[in-house]
PDB file of C-alpha atoms in Angstrom:
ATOM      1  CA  UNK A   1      15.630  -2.035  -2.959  1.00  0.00           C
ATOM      2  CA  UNK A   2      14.793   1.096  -5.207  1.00  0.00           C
ATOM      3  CA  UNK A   3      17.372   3.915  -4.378  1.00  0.00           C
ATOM      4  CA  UNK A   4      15.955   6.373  -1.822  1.00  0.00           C
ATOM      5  CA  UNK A   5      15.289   9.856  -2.343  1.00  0.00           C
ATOM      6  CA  UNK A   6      12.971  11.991   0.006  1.00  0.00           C
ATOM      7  CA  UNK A   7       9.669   9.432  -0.809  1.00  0.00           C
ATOM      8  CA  UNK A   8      10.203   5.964   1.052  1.00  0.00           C
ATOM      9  CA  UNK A   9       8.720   3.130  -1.030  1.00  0.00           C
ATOM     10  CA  UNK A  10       7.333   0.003   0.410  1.00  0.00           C
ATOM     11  CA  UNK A  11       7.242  -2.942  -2.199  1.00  0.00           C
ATOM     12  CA  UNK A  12       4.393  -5.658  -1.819  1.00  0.00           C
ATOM     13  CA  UNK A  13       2.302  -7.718  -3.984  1.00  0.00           C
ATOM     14  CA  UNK A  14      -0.644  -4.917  -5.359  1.00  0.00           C
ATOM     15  CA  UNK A  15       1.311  -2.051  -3.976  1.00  0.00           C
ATOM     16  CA  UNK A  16       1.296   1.403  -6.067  1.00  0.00           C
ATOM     17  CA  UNK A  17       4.810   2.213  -5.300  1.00  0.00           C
ATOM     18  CA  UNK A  18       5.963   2.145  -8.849  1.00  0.00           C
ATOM     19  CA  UNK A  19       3.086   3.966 -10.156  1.00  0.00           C
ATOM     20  CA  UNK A  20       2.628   6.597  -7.057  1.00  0.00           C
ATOM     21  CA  UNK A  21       3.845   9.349  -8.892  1.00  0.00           C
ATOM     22  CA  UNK A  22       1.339   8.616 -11.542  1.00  0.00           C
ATOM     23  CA  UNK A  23      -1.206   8.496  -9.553  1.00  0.00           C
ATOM     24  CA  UNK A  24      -0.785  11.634  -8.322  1.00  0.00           C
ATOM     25  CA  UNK A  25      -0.198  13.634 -11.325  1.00  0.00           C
ATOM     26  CA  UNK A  26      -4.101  13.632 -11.468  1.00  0.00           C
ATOM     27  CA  UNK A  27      -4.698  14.602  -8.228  1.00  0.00           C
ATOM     28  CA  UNK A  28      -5.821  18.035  -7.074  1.00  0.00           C
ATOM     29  CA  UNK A  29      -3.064  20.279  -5.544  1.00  0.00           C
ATOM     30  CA  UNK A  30      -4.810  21.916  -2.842  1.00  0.00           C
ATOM     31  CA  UNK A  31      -6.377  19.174  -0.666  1.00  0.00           C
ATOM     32  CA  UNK A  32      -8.412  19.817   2.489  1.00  0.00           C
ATOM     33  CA  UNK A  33      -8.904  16.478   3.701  1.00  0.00           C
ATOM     34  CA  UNK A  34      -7.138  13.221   2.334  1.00  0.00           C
ATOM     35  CA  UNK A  35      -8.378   9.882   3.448  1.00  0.00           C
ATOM     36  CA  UNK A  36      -7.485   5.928   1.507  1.00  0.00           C
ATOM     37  CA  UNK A  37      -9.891   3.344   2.987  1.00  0.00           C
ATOM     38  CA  UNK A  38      -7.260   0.681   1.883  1.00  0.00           C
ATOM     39  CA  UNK A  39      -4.150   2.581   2.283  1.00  0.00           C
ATOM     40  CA  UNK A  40      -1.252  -0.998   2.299  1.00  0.00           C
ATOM     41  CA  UNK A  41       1.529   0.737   3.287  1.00  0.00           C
ATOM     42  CA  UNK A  42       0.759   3.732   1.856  1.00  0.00           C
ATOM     43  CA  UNK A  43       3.068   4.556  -0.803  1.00  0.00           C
ATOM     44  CA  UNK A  44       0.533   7.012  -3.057  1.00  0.00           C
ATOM     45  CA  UNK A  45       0.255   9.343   0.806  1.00  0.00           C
ATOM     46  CA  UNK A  46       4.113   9.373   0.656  1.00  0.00           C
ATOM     47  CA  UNK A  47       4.496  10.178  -2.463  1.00  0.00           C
ATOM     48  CA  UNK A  48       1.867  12.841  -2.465  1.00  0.00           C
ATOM     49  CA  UNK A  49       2.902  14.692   1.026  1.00  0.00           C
ATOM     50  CA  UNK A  50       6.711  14.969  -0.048  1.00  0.00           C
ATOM     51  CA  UNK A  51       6.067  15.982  -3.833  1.00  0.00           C
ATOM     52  CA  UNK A  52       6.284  19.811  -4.098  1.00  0.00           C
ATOM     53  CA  UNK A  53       3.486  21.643  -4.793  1.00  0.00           C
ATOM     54  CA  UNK A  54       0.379  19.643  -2.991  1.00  0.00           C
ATOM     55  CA  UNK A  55      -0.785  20.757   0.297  1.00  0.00           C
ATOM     56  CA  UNK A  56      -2.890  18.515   2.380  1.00  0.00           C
ATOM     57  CA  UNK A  57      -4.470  19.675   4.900  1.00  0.00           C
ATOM     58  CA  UNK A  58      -5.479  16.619   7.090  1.00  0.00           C
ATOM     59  CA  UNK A  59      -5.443  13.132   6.078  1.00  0.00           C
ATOM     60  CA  UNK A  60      -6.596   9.784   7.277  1.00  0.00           C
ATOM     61  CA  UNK A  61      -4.803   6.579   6.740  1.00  0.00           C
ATOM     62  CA  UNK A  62      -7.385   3.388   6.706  1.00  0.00           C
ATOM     63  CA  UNK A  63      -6.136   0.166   6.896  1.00  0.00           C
ATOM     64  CA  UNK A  64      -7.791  -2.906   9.011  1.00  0.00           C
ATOM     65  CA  UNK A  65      -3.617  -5.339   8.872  1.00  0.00           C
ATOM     66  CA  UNK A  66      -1.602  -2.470   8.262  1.00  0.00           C
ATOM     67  CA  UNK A  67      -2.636   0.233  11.172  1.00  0.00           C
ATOM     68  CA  UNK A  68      -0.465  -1.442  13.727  1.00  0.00           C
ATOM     69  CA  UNK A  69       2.871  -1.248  11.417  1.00  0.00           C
ATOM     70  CA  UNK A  70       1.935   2.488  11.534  1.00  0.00           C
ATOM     71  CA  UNK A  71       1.470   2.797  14.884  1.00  0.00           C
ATOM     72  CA  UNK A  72       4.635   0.886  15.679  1.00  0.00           C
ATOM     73  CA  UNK A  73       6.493   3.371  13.154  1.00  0.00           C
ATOM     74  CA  UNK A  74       4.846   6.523  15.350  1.00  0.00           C
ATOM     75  CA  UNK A  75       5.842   4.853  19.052  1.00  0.00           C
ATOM     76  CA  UNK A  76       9.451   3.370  18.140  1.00  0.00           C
ATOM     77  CA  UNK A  77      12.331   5.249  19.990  1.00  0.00           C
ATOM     78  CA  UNK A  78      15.354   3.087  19.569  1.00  0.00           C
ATOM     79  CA  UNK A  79      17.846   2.812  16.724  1.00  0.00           C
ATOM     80  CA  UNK A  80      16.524   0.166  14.436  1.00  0.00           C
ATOM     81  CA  UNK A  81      19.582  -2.518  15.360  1.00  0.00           C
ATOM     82  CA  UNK A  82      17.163  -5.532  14.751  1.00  0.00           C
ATOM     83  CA  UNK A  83      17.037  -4.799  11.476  1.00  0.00           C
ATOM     84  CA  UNK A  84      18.804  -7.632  10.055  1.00  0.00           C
ATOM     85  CA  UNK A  85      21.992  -7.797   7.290  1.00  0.00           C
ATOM     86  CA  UNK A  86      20.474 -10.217   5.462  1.00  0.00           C
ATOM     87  CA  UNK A  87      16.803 -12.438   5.035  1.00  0.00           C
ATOM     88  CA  UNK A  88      17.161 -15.914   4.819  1.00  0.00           C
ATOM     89  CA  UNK A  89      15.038 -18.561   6.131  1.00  0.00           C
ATOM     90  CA  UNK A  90      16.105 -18.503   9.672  1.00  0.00           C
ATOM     91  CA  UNK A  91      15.180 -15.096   9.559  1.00  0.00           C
ATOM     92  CA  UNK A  92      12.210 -14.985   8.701  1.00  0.00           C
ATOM     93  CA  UNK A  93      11.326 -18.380  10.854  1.00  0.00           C
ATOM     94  CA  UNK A  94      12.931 -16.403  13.432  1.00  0.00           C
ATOM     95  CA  UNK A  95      10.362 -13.379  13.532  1.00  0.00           C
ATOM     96  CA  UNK A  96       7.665 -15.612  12.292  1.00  0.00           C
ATOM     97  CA  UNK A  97       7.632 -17.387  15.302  1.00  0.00           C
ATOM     98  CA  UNK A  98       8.588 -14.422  18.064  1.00  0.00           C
ATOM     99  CA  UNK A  99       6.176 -12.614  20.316  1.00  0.00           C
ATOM    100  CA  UNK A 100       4.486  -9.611  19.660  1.00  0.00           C
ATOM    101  CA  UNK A 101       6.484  -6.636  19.421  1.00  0.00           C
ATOM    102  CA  UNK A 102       6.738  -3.369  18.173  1.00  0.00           C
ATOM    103  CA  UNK A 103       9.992  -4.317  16.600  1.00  0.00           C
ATOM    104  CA  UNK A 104       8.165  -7.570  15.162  1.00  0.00           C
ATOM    105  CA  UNK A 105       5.568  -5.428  13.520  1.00  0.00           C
ATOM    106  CA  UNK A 106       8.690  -3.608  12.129  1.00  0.00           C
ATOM    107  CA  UNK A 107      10.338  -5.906  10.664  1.00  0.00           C
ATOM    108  CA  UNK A 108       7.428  -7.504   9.013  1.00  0.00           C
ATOM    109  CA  UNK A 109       7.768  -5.747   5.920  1.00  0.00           C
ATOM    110  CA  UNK A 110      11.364  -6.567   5.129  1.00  0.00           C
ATOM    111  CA  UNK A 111      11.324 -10.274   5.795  1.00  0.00           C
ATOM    112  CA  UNK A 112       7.894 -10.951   4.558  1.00  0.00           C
ATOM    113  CA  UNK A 113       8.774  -8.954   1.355  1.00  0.00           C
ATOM    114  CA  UNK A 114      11.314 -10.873   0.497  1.00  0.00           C
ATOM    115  CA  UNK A 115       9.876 -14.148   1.285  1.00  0.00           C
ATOM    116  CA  UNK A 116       7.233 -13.462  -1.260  1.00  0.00           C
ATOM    117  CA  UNK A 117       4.230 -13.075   1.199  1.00  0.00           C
ATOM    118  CA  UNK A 118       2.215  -9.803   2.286  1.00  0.00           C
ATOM    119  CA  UNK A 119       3.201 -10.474   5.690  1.00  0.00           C
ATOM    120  CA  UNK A 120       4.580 -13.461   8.161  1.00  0.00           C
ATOM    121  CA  UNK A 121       1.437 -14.824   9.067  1.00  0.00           C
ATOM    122  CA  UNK A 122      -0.757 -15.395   5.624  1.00  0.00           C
ATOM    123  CA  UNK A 123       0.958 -18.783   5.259  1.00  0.00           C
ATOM    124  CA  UNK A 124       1.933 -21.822   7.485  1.00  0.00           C
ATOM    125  CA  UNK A 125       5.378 -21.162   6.385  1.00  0.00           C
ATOM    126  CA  UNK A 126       7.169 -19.918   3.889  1.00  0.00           C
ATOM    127  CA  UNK A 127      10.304 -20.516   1.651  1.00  0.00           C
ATOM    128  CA  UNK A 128      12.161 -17.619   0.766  1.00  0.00           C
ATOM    129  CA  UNK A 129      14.098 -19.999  -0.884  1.00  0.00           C
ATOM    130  CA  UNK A 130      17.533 -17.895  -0.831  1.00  0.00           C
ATOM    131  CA  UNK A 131      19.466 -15.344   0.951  1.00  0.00           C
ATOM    132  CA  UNK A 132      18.568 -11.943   0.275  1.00  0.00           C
ATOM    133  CA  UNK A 133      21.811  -8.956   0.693  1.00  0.00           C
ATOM    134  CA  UNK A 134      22.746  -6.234  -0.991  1.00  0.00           C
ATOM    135  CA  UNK A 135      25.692  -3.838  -0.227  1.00  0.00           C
ATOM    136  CA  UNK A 136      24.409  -1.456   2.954  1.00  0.00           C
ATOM    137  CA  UNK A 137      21.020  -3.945   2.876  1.00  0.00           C
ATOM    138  CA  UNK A 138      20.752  -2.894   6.943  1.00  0.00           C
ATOM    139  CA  UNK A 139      21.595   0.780   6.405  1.00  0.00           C
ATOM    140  CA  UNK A 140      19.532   1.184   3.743  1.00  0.00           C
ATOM    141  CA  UNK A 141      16.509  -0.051   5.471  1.00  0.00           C
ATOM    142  CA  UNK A 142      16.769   2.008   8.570  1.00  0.00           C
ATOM    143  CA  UNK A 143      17.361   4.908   6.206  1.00  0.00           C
ATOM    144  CA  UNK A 144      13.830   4.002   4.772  1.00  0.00           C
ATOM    145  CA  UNK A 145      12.234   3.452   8.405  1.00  0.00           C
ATOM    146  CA  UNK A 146      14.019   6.841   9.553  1.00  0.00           C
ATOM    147  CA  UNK A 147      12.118   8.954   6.625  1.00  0.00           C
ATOM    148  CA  UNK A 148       8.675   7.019   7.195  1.00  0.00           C
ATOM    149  CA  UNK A 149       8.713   7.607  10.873  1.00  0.00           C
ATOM    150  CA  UNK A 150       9.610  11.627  10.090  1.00  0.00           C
ATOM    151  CA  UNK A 151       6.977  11.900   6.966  1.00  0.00           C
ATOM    152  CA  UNK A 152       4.660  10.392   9.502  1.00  0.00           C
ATOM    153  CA  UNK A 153       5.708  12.807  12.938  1.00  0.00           C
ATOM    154  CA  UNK A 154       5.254  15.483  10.691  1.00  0.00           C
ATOM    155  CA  UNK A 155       2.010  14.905   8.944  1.00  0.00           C
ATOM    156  CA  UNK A 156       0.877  13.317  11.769  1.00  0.00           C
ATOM    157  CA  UNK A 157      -2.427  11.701   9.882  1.00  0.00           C
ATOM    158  CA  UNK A 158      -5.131  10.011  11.262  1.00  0.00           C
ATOM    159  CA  UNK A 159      -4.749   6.078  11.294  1.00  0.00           C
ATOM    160  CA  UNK A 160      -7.515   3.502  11.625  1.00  0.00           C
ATOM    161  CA  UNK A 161      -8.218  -0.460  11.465  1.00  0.00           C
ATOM    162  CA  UNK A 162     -11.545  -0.066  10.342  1.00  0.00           C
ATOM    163  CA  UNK A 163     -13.531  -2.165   8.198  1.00  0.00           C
ATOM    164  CA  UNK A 164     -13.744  -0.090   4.722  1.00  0.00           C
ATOM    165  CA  UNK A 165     -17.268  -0.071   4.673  1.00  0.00           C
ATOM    166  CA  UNK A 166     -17.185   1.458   8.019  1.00  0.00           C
ATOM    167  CA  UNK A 167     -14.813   3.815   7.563  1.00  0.00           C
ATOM    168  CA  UNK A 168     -16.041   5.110   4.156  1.00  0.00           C
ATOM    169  CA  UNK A 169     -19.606   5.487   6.262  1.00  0.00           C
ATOM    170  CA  UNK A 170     -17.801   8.020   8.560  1.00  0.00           C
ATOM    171  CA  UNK A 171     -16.155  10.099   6.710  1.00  0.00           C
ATOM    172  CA  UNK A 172     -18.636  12.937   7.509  1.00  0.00           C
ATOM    173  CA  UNK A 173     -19.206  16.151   5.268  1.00  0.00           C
ATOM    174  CA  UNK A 174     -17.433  15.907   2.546  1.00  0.00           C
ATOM    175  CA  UNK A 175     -16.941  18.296  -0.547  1.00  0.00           C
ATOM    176  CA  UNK A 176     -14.919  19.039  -3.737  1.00  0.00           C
ATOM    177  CA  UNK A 177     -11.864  20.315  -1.932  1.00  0.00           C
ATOM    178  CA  UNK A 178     -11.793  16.443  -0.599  1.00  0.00           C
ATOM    179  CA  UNK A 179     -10.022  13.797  -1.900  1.00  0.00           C
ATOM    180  CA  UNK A 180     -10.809   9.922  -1.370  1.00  0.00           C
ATOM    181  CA  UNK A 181      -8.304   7.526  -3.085  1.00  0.00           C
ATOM    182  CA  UNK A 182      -9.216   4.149  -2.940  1.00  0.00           C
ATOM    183  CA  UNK A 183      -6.711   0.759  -3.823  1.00  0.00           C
ATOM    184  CA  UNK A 184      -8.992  -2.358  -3.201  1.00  0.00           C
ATOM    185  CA  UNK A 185      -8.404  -5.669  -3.625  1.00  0.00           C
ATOM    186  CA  UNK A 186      -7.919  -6.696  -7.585  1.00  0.00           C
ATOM    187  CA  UNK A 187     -11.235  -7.740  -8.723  1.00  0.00           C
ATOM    188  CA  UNK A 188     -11.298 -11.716  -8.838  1.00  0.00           C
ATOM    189  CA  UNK A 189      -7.680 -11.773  -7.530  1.00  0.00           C
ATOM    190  CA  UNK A 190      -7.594 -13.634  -4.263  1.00  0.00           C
ATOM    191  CA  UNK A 191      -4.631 -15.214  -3.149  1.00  0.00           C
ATOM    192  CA  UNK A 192      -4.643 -15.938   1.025  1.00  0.00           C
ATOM    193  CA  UNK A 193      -0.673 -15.991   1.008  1.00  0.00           C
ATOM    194  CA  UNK A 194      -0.274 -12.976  -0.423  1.00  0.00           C
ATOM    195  CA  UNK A 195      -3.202 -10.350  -0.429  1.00  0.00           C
ATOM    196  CA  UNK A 196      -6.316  -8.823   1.201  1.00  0.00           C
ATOM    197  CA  UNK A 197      -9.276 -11.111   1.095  1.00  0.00           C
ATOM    198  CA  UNK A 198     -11.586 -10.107  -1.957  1.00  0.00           C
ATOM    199  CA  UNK A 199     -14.837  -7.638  -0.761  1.00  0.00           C
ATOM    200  CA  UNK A 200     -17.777  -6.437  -2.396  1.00  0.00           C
ATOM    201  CA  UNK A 201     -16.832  -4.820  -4.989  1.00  0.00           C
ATOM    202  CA  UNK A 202     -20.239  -3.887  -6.661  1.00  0.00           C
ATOM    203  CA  UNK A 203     -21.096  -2.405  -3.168  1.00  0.00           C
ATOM    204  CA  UNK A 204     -18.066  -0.732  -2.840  1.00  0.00           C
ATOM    205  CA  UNK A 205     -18.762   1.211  -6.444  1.00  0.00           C
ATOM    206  CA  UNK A 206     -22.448   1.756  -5.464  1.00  0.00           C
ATOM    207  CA  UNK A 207     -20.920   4.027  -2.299  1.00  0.00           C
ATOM    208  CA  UNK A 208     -17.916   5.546  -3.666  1.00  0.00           C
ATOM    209  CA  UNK A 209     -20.594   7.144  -5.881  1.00  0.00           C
ATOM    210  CA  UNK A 210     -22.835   8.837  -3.675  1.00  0.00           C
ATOM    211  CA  UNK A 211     -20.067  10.589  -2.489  1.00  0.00           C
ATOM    212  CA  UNK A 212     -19.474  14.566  -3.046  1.00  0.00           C
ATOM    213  CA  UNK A 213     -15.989  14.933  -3.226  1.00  0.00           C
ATOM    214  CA  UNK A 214     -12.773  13.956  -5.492  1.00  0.00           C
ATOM    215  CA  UNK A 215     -12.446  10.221  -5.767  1.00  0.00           C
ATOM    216  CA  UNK A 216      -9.965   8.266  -7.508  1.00  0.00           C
ATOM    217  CA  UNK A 217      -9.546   4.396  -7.462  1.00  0.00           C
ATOM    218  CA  UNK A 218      -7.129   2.012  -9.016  1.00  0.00           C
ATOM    219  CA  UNK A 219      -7.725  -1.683 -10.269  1.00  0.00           C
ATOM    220  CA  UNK A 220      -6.549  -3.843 -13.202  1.00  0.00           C
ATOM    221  CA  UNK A 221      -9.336  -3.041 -16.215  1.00  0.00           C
ATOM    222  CA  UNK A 222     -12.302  -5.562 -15.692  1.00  0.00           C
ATOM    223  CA  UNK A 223     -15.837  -5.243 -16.807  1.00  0.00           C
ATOM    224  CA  UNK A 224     -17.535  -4.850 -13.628  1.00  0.00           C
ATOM    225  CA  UNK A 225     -15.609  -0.881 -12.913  1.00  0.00           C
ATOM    226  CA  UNK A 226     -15.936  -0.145 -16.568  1.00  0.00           C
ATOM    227  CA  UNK A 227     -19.917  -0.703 -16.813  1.00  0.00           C
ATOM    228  CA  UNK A 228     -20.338   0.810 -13.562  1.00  0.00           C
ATOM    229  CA  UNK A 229     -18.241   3.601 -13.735  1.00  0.00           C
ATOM    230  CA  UNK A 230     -18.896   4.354 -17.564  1.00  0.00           C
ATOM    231  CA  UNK A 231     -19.263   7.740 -16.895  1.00  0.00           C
ATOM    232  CA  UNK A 232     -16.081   8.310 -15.117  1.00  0.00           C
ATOM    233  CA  UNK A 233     -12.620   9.784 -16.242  1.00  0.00           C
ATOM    234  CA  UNK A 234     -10.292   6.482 -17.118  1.00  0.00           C
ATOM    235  CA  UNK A 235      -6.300   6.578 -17.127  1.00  0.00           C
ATOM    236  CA  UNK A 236      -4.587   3.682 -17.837  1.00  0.00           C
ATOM    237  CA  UNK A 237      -0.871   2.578 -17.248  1.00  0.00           C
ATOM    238  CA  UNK A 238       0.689  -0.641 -18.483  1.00  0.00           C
ATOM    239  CA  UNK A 239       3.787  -1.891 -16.470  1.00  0.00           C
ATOM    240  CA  UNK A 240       4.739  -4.908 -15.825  1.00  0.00           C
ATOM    241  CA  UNK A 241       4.160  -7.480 -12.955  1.00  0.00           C
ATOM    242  CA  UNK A 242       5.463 -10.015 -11.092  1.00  0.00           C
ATOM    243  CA  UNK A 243       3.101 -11.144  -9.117  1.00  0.00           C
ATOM    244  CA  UNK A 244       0.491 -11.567 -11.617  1.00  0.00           C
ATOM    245  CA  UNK A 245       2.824 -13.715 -13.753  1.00  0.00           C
ATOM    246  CA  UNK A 246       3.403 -15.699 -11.301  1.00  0.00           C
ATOM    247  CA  UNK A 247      -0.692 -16.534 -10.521  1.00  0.00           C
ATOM    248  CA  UNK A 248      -0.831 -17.038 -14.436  1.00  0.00           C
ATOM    249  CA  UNK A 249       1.840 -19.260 -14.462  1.00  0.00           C
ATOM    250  CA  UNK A 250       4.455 -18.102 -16.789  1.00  0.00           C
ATOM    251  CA  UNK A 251       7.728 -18.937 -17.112  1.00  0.00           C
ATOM    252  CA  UNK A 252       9.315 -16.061 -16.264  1.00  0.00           C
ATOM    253  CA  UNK A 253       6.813 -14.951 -13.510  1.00  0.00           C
ATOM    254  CA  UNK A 254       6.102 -11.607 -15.275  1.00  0.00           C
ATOM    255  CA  UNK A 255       3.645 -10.298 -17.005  1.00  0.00           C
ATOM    256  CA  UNK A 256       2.420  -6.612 -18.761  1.00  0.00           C
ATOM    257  CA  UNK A 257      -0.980  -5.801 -17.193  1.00  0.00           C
ATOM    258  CA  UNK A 258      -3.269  -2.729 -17.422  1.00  0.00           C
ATOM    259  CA  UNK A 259      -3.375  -0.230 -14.304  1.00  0.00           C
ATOM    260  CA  UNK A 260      -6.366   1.459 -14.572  1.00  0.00           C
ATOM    261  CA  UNK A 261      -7.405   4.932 -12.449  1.00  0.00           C
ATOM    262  CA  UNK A 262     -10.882   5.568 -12.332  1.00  0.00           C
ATOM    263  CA  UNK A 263     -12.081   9.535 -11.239  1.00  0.00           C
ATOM    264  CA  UNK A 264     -14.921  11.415 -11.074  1.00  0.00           C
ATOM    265  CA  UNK A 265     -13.640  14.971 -12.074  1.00  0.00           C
TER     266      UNK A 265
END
């Protein structure tokens, strides 16, 4: 687990928490509204609402398997003992096969994280394969869950489990003091144990376009963004990843790969 400061970070195959503060860096600092149709577990909001010197005025949180975790985060009133010392397999079969709960939908992200799935359900079963512990491994967790839930109680955004087409369609008047920031699905990256489904992505472009305000989205560099968004600002980041080592089959499961931010400003 990265050491935690005053931004929590919450680690999953596709997430932006390693490149949040990047991300940011080109966004505007005054902010009226502030809304991510597929906002994970929204590392880029959490890194922009505790960096100094960006104000947001409102913002709305879209995201159709994620908005329970954050309603579980705003509703939870106890003092995060489930959270376990370690993740092994018996943990995670554990919560994988335990009733609803809001401290199921808590722990989600720690066990599924480290059994190398987005979360418990996207496979029949999983092998994590080995036990997972680190000095303070409980503490430091709660610690994480504890700044969430205040970031959260005191930004109080809007959350949703809409479908992104939906929620994109109701984002009402909209202008240049507006920001939309947008992390969809890699293009032609679909893995069902680890990721969102793929969507439309040329339908997804043809929208983002029509609308007036600041938008910035994020995908690995493929020829369907560039062509259609030709005429739009490009930033790109190399880093390296796990994940997509892993679905290309190297050795060492990692690979460099180009993060690419598209804006129109």
């Amino acid at each position: 687990m990265p050491p935690i400061g005053k931004t929590p970070t919450w680690s999953y195959h596709g997430s932006k928490s390693t490149i949040a503060k990047w991300i940011i860096g080109y966004m505007p600092k005054n902010i009226r509204t502030y809304s991510e149709p597929f906002a994970g577990r929204a590392n880029v909001y959490f890194r922009l609402v505790t960096t100094s010197g960006y104000t947001v005025s409102q913002s709305f949180l879209n995201d159709k398997f994620n908005a329970d975790w954050y309603k579980a985060i705003f509703e939870y009133k106890g003092n995060w003992d489930f959270i376990p010392d370690i993740v092994n397999q018996d943990i995670f079969e554990k919560w994988k096969d335990s009733p609803d709960s809001i401290e199921r939908t808590l722990i989600e992200p720690i066990v599924s994280y480290h059994s190398n799935r987005y979360n418990m359900n996207s496979a029949a079963s999983s092998d994590v394969g080995s036990t997972f512990y680190s000095p303070n491994f409980a503490a430091n967790w709660k610690k994480k869950y504890i700044l969430t839930q205040d970031i959260l109680l005191k930004n109080n955004p809007t959350i949703s489990a809409l479908d992104y087409l939906e929620f994109l369609g109701g984002l009402g008047d909209l202008s240049t003091t507006d920001v939309v920031y947008l992390d969809p699905p890699y293009v032609a990256w679909y893995d069902e144990k680890r990721t969102y489904p793929n969507i439309d992505h040329t339908k997804l472009l043809s929208i983002i376009k029509t609308l007036p305000c600041k938008i910035l989205i994020s995908n690995y560099y493929n020829e369907l963004y560039a062509k259609n968004l030709s005429n739009w600002r490009l930033e790109i980041k190399e880093r390296v990843s796990a994940a997509k080592g892993r679905q290309l089959g190297h050795a060492n499961g990692r690979t460099k790969v180009q993060e690419c931010l598209w804006m129109n400003f």
